[in-house]
Amino acid sequence: MAKQSPAKIKKLRGEAMRAAAARKAARVASQCEVTRGEVDLDAYASVDGPWRELGLAAPARRALIDEGYYKLSDLRKVSLDAIKDLHGMGPNAIRILTTAMKKADLSFRK
């Protein structure tokens, strides 16, 4: 492959920098409400005690509280698939919840 000219190198570098800037701007624009400071985290802190004791991450705790689930026994009313569909519920949160439900001799709705 032939060596690129300095002008071509400069042009490619500029294109790469513009693309990186565009990706960065898109990432900043798509940040969630929590990162932008639009969510009152203190309101969650007063009711997320049972979820915090289980070791759930903050996004999973907020998702459960937003749906009206404040304790483990509230999850009997909902299916596991519905919990998995909540924004903020990752595989680790699902694993923690299913383990806690089994220990408490509770089950998700079928």
mmCIF file of C-alpha atoms in Angstrom:
data_model
loop_
_atom_site.group_PDB
_atom_site.id
_atom_site.type_symbol
_atom_site.label_atom_id
_atom_site.label_comp_id
_atom_site.label_asym_id
_atom_site.label_seq_id
_atom_site.Cartn_x
_atom_site.Cartn_y
_atom_site.Cartn_z
ATOM 1 C CA MET A 1 0.000 0.000 0.000
ATOM 2 C CA ALA A 2 1.327 3.411 -0.932
ATOM 3 C CA LYS A 3 2.101 5.989 1.693
ATOM 4 C CA GLN A 4 -0.655 8.567 2.170
ATOM 5 C CA SER A 5 0.038 12.189 1.531
ATOM 6 C CA PRO A 6 0.129 14.652 4.469
ATOM 7 C CA ALA A 7 -3.019 16.340 3.132
ATOM 8 C CA LYS A 8 -4.882 13.013 3.060
ATOM 9 C CA ILE A 9 -3.732 12.210 6.600
ATOM 10 C CA LYS A 10 -4.897 15.626 7.800
ATOM 11 C CA LYS A 11 -8.274 15.157 6.112
ATOM 12 C CA LEU A 12 -8.795 11.693 7.661
ATOM 13 C CA ARG A 13 -7.769 12.947 11.096
ATOM 14 C CA GLY A 14 -10.279 15.797 10.827
ATOM 15 C CA GLU A 15 -13.062 13.421 9.814
ATOM 16 C CA ALA A 16 -12.254 11.114 12.715
ATOM 17 C CA MET A 17 -12.251 14.013 15.170
ATOM 18 C CA ARG A 18 -15.594 15.301 13.879
ATOM 19 C CA ALA A 19 -17.118 11.829 14.136
ATOM 20 C CA ALA A 20 -15.819 11.461 17.709
ATOM 21 C CA ALA A 21 -17.255 14.864 18.628
ATOM 22 C CA ALA A 22 -20.618 13.885 17.149
ATOM 23 C CA ARG A 23 -20.642 10.622 19.142
ATOM 24 C CA LYS A 24 -19.764 12.508 22.319
ATOM 25 C CA ALA A 25 -22.541 15.068 21.721
ATOM 26 C CA ALA A 26 -25.068 12.281 21.128
ATOM 27 C CA ARG A 27 -23.996 10.537 24.329
ATOM 28 C CA VAL A 28 -24.354 13.750 26.348
ATOM 29 C CA ALA A 29 -27.760 14.486 24.847
ATOM 30 C CA SER A 30 -29.077 11.006 25.655
ATOM 31 C CA GLN A 31 -28.123 10.918 29.326
ATOM 32 C CA CYS A 32 -30.874 9.867 31.681
ATOM 33 C CA GLU A 33 -32.768 12.155 34.032
ATOM 34 C CA VAL A 34 -30.729 10.979 37.010
ATOM 35 C CA THR A 35 -27.443 12.085 35.453
ATOM 36 C CA ARG A 36 -28.871 15.439 34.481
ATOM 37 C CA GLY A 37 -30.093 15.937 38.073
ATOM 38 C CA GLU A 38 -33.774 15.995 37.212
ATOM 39 C CA VAL A 39 -34.709 13.193 39.627
ATOM 40 C CA ASP A 40 -35.028 13.723 43.382
ATOM 41 C CA LEU A 41 -32.914 10.860 44.702
ATOM 42 C CA ASP A 42 -33.788 11.692 48.315
ATOM 43 C CA ALA A 43 -37.387 10.655 47.640
ATOM 44 C CA TYR A 44 -36.181 7.180 46.709
ATOM 45 C CA ALA A 45 -33.840 6.947 49.704
ATOM 46 C CA SER A 46 -36.763 7.100 52.120
ATOM 47 C CA VAL A 47 -38.495 4.025 50.666
ATOM 48 C CA ASP A 48 -35.796 1.815 49.141
ATOM 49 C CA GLY A 49 -34.594 0.222 52.401
ATOM 50 C CA PRO A 50 -35.784 -3.344 51.693
ATOM 51 C CA TRP A 51 -34.264 -3.272 48.207
ATOM 52 C CA ARG A 52 -31.008 -1.796 49.507
ATOM 53 C CA GLU A 53 -30.756 -4.625 52.071
ATOM 54 C CA LEU A 54 -30.913 -7.154 49.238
ATOM 55 C CA GLY A 55 -28.009 -5.433 47.510
ATOM 56 C CA LEU A 56 -29.853 -4.179 44.433
ATOM 57 C CA ALA A 57 -28.226 -1.452 42.378
ATOM 58 C CA ALA A 58 -29.812 2.012 42.343
ATOM 59 C CA PRO A 59 -31.371 1.773 38.845
ATOM 60 C CA ALA A 60 -33.098 -1.486 39.780
ATOM 61 C CA ARG A 61 -34.326 -0.028 43.084
ATOM 62 C CA ARG A 62 -35.718 3.038 41.315
ATOM 63 C CA ALA A 63 -37.444 0.869 38.698
ATOM 64 C CA LEU A 64 -39.172 -1.221 41.349
ATOM 65 C CA ILE A 65 -40.251 1.814 43.382
ATOM 66 C CA ASP A 66 -41.550 3.593 40.273
ATOM 67 C CA GLU A 67 -43.766 0.577 39.579
ATOM 68 C CA GLY A 68 -45.072 0.533 43.162
ATOM 69 C CA TYR A 69 -43.133 -2.450 44.519
ATOM 70 C CA TYR A 70 -41.824 -1.487 47.952
ATOM 71 C CA LYS A 71 -41.079 -4.887 49.454
ATOM 72 C CA LEU A 72 -40.347 -8.423 48.339
ATOM 73 C CA SER A 73 -43.893 -9.686 48.920
ATOM 74 C CA ASP A 74 -45.191 -7.093 46.424
ATOM 75 C CA LEU A 75 -43.457 -9.037 43.656
ATOM 76 C CA ARG A 76 -45.936 -11.910 44.034
ATOM 77 C CA LYS A 77 -48.409 -9.801 42.046
ATOM 78 C CA VAL A 78 -46.241 -9.633 38.929
ATOM 79 C CA SER A 79 -44.560 -12.081 36.571
ATOM 80 C CA LEU A 80 -40.823 -12.427 36.239
ATOM 81 C CA ASP A 81 -41.050 -11.362 32.594
ATOM 82 C CA ALA A 82 -42.702 -8.093 33.603
ATOM 83 C CA ILE A 83 -39.889 -7.436 36.086
ATOM 84 C CA LYS A 84 -37.277 -8.199 33.432
ATOM 85 C CA ASP A 85 -38.894 -5.645 31.118
ATOM 86 C CA LEU A 86 -38.434 -2.793 33.594
ATOM 87 C CA HIS A 87 -35.798 -0.253 32.634
ATOM 88 C CA GLY A 88 -32.892 -0.637 35.046
ATOM 89 C CA MET A 89 -33.327 -4.330 35.748
ATOM 90 C CA GLY A 90 -30.210 -6.149 34.662
ATOM 91 C CA PRO A 91 -29.240 -9.803 34.971
ATOM 92 C CA ASN A 92 -27.657 -9.277 38.380
ATOM 93 C CA ALA A 93 -30.797 -7.642 39.779
ATOM 94 C CA ILE A 94 -32.954 -10.466 38.424
ATOM 95 C CA ARG A 95 -30.611 -13.022 39.990
ATOM 96 C CA ILE A 96 -30.774 -11.243 43.368
ATOM 97 C CA LEU A 97 -34.563 -10.994 43.266
ATOM 98 C CA THR A 98 -35.155 -14.624 42.292
ATOM 99 C CA THR A 99 -32.769 -15.828 45.010
ATOM 100 C CA ALA A 100 -34.456 -13.647 47.626
ATOM 101 C CA MET A 101 -37.903 -14.822 46.521
ATOM 102 C CA LYS A 102 -36.841 -18.472 46.863
ATOM 103 C CA LYS A 103 -35.370 -17.850 50.324
ATOM 104 C CA ALA A 104 -38.585 -16.161 51.438
ATOM 105 C CA ASP A 105 -40.625 -19.043 49.955
ATOM 106 C CA LEU A 106 -42.379 -16.660 47.556
ATOM 107 C CA SER A 107 -42.906 -16.977 43.828
ATOM 108 C CA PHE A 108 -43.598 -14.671 40.934
ATOM 109 C CA ARG A 109 -46.977 -14.715 39.232
ATOM 110 C CA LYS A 110 -47.176 -17.225 36.401
#
